[in-house]
XYZ file of C-alpha atoms in Angstrom:
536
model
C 0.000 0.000 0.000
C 1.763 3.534 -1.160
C 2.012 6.200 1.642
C -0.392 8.571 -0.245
C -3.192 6.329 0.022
C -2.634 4.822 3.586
C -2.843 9.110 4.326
C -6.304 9.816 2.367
C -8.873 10.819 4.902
C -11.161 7.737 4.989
C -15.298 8.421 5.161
C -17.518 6.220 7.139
C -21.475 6.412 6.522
C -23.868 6.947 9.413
C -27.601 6.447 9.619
C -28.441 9.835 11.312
C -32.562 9.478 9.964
C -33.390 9.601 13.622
C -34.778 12.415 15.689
C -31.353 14.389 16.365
C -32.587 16.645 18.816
C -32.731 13.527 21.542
C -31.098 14.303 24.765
C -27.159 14.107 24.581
C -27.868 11.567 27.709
C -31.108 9.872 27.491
C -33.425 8.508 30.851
C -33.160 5.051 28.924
C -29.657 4.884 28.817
C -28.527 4.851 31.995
C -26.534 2.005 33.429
C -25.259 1.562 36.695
C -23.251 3.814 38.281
C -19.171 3.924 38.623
C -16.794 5.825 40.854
C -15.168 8.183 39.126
C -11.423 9.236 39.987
C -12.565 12.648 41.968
C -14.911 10.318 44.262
C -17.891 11.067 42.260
C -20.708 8.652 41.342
C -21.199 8.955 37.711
C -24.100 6.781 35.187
C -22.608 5.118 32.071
C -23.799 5.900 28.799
C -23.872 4.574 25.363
C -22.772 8.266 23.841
C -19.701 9.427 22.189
C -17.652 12.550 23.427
C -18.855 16.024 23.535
C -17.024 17.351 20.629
C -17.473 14.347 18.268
C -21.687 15.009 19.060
C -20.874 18.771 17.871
C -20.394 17.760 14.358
C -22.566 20.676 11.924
C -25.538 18.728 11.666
C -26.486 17.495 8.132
C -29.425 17.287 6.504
C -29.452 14.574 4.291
C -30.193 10.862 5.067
C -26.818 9.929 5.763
C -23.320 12.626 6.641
C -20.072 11.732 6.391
C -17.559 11.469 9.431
C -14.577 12.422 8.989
C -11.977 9.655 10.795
C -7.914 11.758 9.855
C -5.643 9.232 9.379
C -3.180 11.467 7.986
C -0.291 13.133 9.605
C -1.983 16.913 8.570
C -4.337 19.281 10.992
C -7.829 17.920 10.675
C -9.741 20.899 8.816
C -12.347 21.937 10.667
C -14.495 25.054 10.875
C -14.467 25.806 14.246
C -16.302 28.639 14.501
C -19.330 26.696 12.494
C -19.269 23.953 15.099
C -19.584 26.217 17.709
C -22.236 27.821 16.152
C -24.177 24.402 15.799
C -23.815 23.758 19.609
C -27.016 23.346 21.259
C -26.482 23.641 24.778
C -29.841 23.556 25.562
C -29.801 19.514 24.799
C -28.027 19.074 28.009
C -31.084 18.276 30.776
C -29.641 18.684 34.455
C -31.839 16.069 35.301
C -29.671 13.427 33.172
C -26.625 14.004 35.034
C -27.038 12.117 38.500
C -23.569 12.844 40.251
C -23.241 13.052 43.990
C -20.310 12.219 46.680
C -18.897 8.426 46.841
C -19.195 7.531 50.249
C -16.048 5.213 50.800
C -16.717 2.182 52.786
C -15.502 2.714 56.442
C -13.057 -0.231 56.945
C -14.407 -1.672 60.676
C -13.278 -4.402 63.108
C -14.809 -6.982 65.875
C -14.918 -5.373 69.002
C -11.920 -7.898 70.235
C -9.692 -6.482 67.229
C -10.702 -3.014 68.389
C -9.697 -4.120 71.724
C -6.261 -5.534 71.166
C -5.412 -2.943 68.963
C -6.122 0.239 71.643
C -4.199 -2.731 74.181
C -1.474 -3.363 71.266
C -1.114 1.156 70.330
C -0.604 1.866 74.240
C 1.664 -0.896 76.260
C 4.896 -0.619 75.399
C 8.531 0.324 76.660
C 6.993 1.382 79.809
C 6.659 -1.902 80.863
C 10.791 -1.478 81.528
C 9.992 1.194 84.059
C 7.011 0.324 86.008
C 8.680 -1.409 88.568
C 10.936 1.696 89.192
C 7.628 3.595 89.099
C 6.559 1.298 92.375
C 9.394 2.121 94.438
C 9.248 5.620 93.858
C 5.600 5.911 94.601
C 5.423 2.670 97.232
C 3.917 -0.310 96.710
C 0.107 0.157 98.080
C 0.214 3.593 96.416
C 1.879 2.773 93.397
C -1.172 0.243 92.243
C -3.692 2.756 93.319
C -2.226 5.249 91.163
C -1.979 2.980 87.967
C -5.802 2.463 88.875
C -6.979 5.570 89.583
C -5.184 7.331 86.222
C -6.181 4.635 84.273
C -9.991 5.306 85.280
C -9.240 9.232 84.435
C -7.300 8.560 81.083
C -10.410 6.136 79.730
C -12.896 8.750 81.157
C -10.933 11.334 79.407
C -10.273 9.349 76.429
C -13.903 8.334 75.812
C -14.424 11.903 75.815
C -12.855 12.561 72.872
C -14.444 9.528 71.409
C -18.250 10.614 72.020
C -17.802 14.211 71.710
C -16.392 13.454 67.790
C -19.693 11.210 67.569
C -21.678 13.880 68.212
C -19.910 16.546 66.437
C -17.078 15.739 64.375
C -16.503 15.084 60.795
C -15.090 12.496 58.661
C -11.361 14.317 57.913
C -8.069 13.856 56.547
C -6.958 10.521 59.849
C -6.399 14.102 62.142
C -10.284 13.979 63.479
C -8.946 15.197 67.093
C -7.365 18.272 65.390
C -10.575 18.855 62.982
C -12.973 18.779 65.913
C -10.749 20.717 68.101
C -10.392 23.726 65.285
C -14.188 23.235 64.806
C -15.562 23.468 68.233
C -12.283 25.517 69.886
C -10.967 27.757 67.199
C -7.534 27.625 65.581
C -5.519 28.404 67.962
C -6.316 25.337 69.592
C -5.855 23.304 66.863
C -2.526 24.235 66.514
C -1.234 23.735 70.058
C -3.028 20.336 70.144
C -0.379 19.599 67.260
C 2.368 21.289 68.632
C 2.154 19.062 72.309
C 1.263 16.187 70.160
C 4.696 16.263 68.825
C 6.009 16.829 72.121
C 5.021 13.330 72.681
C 6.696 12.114 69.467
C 9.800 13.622 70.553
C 9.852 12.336 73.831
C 9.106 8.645 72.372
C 11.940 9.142 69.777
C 14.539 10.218 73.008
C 13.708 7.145 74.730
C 13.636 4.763 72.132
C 17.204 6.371 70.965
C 18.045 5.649 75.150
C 17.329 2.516 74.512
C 18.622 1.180 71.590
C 22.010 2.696 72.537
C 21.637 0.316 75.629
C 20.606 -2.291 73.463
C 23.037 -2.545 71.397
C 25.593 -1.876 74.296
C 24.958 -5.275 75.860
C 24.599 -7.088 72.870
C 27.793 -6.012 71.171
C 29.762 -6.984 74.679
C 28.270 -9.650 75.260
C 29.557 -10.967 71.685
C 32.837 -9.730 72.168
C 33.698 -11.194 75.018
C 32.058 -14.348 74.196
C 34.523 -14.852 71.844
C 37.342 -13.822 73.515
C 39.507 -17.148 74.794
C 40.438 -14.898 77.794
C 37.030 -14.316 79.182
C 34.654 -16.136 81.004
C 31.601 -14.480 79.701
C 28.709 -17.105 78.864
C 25.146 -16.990 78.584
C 23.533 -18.845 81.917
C 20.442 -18.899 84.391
C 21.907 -16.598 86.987
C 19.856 -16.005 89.806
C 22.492 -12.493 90.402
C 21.216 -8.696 90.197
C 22.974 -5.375 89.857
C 22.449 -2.527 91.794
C 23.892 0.325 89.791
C 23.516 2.786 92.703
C 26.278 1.065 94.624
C 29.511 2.614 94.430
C 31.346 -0.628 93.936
C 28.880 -1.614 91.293
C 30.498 -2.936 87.596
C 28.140 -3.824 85.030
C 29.756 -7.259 84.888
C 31.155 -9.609 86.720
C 34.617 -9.591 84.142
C 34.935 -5.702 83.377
C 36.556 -4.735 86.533
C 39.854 -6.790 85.960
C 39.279 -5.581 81.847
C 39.051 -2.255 82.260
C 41.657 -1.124 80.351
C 41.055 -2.967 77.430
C 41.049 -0.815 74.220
C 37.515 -2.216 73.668
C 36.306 -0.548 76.709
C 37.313 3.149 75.580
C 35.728 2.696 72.181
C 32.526 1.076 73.241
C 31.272 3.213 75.849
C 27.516 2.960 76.722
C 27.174 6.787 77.435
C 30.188 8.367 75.131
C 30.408 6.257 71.971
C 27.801 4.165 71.662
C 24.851 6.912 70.734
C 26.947 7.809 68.251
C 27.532 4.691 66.625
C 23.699 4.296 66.188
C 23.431 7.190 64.190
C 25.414 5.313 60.982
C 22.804 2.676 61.353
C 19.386 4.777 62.074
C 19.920 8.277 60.230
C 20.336 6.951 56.799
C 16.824 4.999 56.846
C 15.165 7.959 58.265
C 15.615 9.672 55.042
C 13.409 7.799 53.060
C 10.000 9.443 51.648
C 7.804 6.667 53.450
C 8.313 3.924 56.319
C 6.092 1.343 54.475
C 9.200 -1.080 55.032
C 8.868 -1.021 58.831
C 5.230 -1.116 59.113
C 5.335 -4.654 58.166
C 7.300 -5.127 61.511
C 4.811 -4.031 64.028
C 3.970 -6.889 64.812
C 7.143 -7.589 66.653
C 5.899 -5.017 69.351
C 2.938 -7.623 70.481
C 5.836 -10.278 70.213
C 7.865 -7.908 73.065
C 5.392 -7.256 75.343
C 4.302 -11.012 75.946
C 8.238 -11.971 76.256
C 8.547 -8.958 79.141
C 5.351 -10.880 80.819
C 7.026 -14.002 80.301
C 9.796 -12.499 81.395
C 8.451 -11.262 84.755
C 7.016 -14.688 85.382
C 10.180 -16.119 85.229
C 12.203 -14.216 87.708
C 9.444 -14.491 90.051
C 10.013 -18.074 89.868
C 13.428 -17.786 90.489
C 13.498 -15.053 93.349
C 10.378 -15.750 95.166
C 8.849 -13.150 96.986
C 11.003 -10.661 98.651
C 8.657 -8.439 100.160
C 9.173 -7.074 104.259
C 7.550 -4.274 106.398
C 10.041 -3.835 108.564
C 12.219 -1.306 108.133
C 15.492 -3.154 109.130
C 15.153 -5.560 106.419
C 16.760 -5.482 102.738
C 13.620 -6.626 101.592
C 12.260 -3.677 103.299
C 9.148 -2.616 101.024
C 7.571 0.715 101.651
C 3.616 1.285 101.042
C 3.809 4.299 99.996
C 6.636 7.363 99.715
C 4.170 10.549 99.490
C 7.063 13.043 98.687
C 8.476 10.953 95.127
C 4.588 9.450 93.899
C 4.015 11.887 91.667
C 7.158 10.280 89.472
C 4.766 7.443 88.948
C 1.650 9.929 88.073
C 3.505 11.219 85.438
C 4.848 8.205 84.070
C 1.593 6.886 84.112
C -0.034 9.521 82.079
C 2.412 8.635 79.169
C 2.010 5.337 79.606
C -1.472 5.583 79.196
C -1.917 8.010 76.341
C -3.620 6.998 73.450
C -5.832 10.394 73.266
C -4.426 12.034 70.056
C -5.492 8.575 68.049
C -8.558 7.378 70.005
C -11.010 8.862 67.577
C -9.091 7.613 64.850
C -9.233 3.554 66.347
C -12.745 3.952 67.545
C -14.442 5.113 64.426
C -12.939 1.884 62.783
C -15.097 -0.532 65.487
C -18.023 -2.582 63.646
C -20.477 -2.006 66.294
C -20.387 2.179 67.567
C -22.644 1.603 70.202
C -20.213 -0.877 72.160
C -17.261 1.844 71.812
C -17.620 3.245 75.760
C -17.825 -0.975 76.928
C -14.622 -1.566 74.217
C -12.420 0.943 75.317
C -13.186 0.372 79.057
C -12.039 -3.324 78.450
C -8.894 -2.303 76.744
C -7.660 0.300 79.776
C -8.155 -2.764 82.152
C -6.059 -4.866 79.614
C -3.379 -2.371 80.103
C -3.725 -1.147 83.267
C -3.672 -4.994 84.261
C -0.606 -5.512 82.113
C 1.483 -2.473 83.579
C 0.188 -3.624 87.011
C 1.386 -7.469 86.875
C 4.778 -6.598 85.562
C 5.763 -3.936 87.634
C 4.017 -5.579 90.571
C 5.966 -9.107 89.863
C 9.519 -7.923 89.225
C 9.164 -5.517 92.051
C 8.060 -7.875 94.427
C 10.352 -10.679 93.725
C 13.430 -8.476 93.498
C 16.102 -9.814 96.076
C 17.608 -6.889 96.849
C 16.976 -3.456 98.160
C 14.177 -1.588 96.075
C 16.082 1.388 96.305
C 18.114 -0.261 93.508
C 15.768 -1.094 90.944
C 16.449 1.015 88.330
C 14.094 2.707 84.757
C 15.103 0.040 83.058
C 14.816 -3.076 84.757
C 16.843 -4.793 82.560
C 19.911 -2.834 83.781
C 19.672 -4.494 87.207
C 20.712 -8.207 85.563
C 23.647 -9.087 84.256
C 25.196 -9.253 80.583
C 25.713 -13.070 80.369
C 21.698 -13.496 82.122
C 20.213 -15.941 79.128
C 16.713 -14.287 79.484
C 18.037 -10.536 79.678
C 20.213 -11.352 76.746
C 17.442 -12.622 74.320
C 15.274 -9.746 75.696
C 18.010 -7.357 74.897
C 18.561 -8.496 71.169
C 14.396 -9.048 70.555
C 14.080 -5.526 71.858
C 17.149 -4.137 69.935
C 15.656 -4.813 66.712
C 11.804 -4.194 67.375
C 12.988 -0.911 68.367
C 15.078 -0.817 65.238
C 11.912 -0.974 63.339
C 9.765 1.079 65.257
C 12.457 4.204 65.467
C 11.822 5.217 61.783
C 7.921 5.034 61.904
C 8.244 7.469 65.463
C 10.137 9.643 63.115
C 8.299 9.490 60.432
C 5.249 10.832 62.053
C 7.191 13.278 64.252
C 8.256 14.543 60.487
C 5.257 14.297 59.462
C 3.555 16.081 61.736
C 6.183 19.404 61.612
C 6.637 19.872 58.385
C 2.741 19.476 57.455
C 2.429 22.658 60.035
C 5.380 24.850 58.592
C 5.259 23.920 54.493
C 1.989 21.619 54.007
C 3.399 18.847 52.851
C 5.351 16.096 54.817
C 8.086 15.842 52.236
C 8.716 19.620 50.962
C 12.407 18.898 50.070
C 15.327 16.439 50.183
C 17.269 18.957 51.762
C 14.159 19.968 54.365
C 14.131 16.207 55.477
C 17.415 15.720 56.109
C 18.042 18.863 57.939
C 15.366 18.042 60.501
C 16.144 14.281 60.789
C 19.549 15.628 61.452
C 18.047 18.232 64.502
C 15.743 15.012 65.788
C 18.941 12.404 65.912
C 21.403 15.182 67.212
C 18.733 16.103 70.430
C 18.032 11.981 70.454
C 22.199 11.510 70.963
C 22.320 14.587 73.607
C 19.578 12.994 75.451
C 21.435 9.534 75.319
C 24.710 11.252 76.327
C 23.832 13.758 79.016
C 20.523 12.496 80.409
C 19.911 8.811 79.719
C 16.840 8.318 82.639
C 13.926 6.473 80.552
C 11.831 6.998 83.610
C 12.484 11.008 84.163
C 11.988 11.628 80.604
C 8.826 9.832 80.573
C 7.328 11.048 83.408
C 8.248 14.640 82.512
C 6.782 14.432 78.702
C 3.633 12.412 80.107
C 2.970 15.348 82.516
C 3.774 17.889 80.322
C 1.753 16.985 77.066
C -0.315 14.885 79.194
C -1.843 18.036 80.526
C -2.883 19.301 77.179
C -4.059 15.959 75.442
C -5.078 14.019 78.660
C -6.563 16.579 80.823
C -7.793 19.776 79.422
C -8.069 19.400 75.830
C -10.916 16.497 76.150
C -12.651 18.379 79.230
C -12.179 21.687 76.992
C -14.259 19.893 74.066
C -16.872 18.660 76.212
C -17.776 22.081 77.882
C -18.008 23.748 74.360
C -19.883 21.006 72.717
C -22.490 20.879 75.893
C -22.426 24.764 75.711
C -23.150 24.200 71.729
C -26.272 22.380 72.184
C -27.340 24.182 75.728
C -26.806 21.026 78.069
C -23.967 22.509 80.064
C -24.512 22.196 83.438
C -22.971 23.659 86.885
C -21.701 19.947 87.748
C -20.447 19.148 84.608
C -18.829 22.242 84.693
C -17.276 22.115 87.464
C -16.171 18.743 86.757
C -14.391 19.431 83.605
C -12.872 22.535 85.299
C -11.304 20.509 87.876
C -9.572 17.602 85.843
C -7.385 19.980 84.473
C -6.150 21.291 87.203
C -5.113 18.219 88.046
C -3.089 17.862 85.487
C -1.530 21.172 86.184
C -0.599 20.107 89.828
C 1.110 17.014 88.003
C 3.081 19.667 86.360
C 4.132 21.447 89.272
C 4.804 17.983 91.134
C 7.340 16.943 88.446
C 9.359 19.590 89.532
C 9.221 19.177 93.205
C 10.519 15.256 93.479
């Protein structure tokens, strides 16, 4: 076939004997409806495009179409089609278009359950025996049940003041309704102490890992040393780093000067190794890598219970009132409690993501009964571990230190798988802290969680250098959490929630004097956490 020919402009004859003033889109030809890619619902038709219907209408039995093959602009009299164009075909009535309403994914009430259980228990665990001797035994467990009652009340807030006046928004519902019902200005320091608790959870995970990997890497190195005696092995021996004499193993003393030991430093080296492993990852546009991990945090939790069983096995119970005794266990120290008040209030924040879980349960009516179930779950977890290692420790509580795991000793076969599980759960969990930290500040200064290359690393770099200083200068888990938890706790667990209730009730004229008085008086509580921190 010669090139000329395969370009001549081919005709095509169309029966157009019909009525051609029908409807563009006719009642009768509607089909079912599709989603279209702007979240629209929009009816199928058998028509052809807009501009191919515009075609100068002919008045003969049969028109030609013009189909171009050729390589050459298709002439057309514009201004003649235009002229043709009978907008009045178009009936309003034919186009049916209205908002897709995406299907809400929703869980069993026992997913919703572990999942509020799963988002909340965590590293804590590691402190909440610490937590008991600071606040005394008897006091200790009525604190973890008392703030647990006031963070689900609290919580639940949130939850049924959304139901009855929030909107579906962007997975930031808390911030939405708070803007909505508050103003502004309240959204944005909801974010801003929302971070706060980001940060703090990236500083102790950092903590942490640097301890972590510490053990682990000593461990190994002596183990294969042929002059040391380290092995893995049931010991039944604890540490108690306050002691002046103390070593954190039984072989360092006589080791000391080994050229290892200047190198791998837990507070002076260490912290900084972990930034050749962590800050590189951190960089990347999205975590979706490590969220295949999480479940390695349920996988944690049940070893620490296991964990805690264990010991208690092996200790006993070492538990005295009298005061002469090593065992000596107080019931309650009323000067250093409010150390385990503000731990707690971390410990049991979910507030900034409760709407965000709840929404998501199958059955909406069963949400107050659901969440109420999961604080007991956690409460109860917190409350076993801290109460089992605490009581079965066989030396003085005064030694018991944030991390529990500090009080046993390197070559301890237990403490040494907890240490590597926990190295690299927290391996996997670091990025996704950091993520949403990111997230969540550069949203609020450029709109967009990934303005720049150069934006991204210059604040991972500002996150990781306060995460090292943190490690370096002030490595207490337990002061760090109970200073964050009481400081953002205030905001998120206390007043923000009570805030939201008073306007909403004011909203629809159901405030009342006691409810009013009530809501006044929980945050004030919060602020005398504050002030307590400070004090102890």
């Amino acid at each position: 076939m010669s090139l000329n020919r395969f370009l001549r402009t081919r005709t095509l004859s169309v029966d157009t004997s019909g009525d051609e003033r029908e409807p563009l889109i006719s009642t009768s030809r509607r089909r079912s409806p599709s989603l279209g890619p702007a979240g629209f619902m929009f009816y199928d038709s058998d028509i052809n495009s807009d501009i191919e219907s515009a075609q100068p209408r002919q008045t003969k039995g049969k028109k030609q179409l013009n189909y171009l093959y050729s390589l050459r602009p298709n002439r057309i009299d514009h201004e003649q089609v235009y002229k043709k164009l009978d907008f009045q075909l178009y009936d309003k009535s034919d186009f049916i278009i209205k908002e897709a309403q995406p299907q809400r994914a929703t869980n069993s009430s026992l997913v919703t359950i572990f999942t509020v259980w799963n988002t909340m228990v965590g590293t804590s665990l590691l402190a909440m025996p610490w937590g008991l001797g600071e606040s005394g035994l008897f006091l200790g467990l009525l604190l973890c049940f008392a703030m647990s009652f006031l963070c689900f009340y609290t919580a639940h807030l949130n939850v049924t003041t959304y139901a009855k006046n929030g909107k579906p928004g962007d997975g930031a519902e808390l911030f939405v309704l708070t803007k909505d019902l508050i103003g502004p200005w309240a959204e944005i320091i909801a974010k801003s102490f929302s971070v706060l608790v980001l940060a703090g959870a990236a500083f102790i995970y950092w903590i942490l890992l640097s301890n972590f990997f510490y053990h682990n890497v000593y461990f190994v190195f002596y183990y294969i040393r042929s002059d040391s005696n380290m092995q893995p092995s049931w010991s039944s021996n604890v540490l108690c780093p306050n002691h002046e004499n103390f070593t954190s193993s039984g072989s360092k003393a006589e080791i000391a000067s080994d050229t290892f030991d200047m190198i791998w430093d837990l507070h002076r080296t260490v912290p900084l190794y972990l930034v050749l492993i962590l800050f590189p990852v951190l960089n990347f546009k999205s975590p979706t890598f490590f969220t295949k991990f999480t479940s390695l945090g349920t996988m944690a939790v049940m070893y620490i219970m296991f964990f805690a069983v264990v010991k208690f096995f092996v200790f006993g119970v070492n538990v005295s009132l009298d005061s002469t005794s090593v065992h000596y266990t107080s019931l309650a120290h009323l000067t250093t409690f409010p150390k385990m008040s503000g731990m707690l209030t971390l410990s049991l924040f979910i507030h900034n993501i409760i709407i965000n879980l709840m929404k998501c349960n199958d059955k909406q009516e069963n949400n107050k009964r659901d969440l109420s179930i999961a604080y007991i779950l956690v409460c109860g977890t917190y409350a076993f571990v801290g109460l089992v290692l605490f009581i079965a420790f066989p030396i003085a509580k005064s030694c018991i230190q944030d991390n529990i795991l500090n009080n046993f000793l390197t070559g301890d076969l237990m403490t040494l798988i907890a240490r590597f599980f926990l190295f690299f759960q927290l391996l996997t969990v670091f990025p996704l802290i950091v993520f949403m930290l990111r997230s969540q500040v550069l949203t609020m200064i450029f709109q967009s969680s990934y303005p720049s290359v150069l934006s991204v690393v210059l604040f991972n770099a500002v996150i990781v250098a306060l995460c090292v200083f943190f490690a370096i200068v002030f490595p207490q888990i337990g002061h760090i959490i109970r200073f964050t938890g009481a400081i953002a706790g205030f905001i998120h667990v206390y007043s923000l929630p009570c805030l939201l209730k008073i306007m909403s009730q004011k909203a629809d004229g159901s405030l009342t004097t006691t409810s009013l008085i009530i809501h006044i008086t929980i945050p004030i509580l919060g602020f005398i956490n504050i002030i307590a921190q400070f004090l102890v």
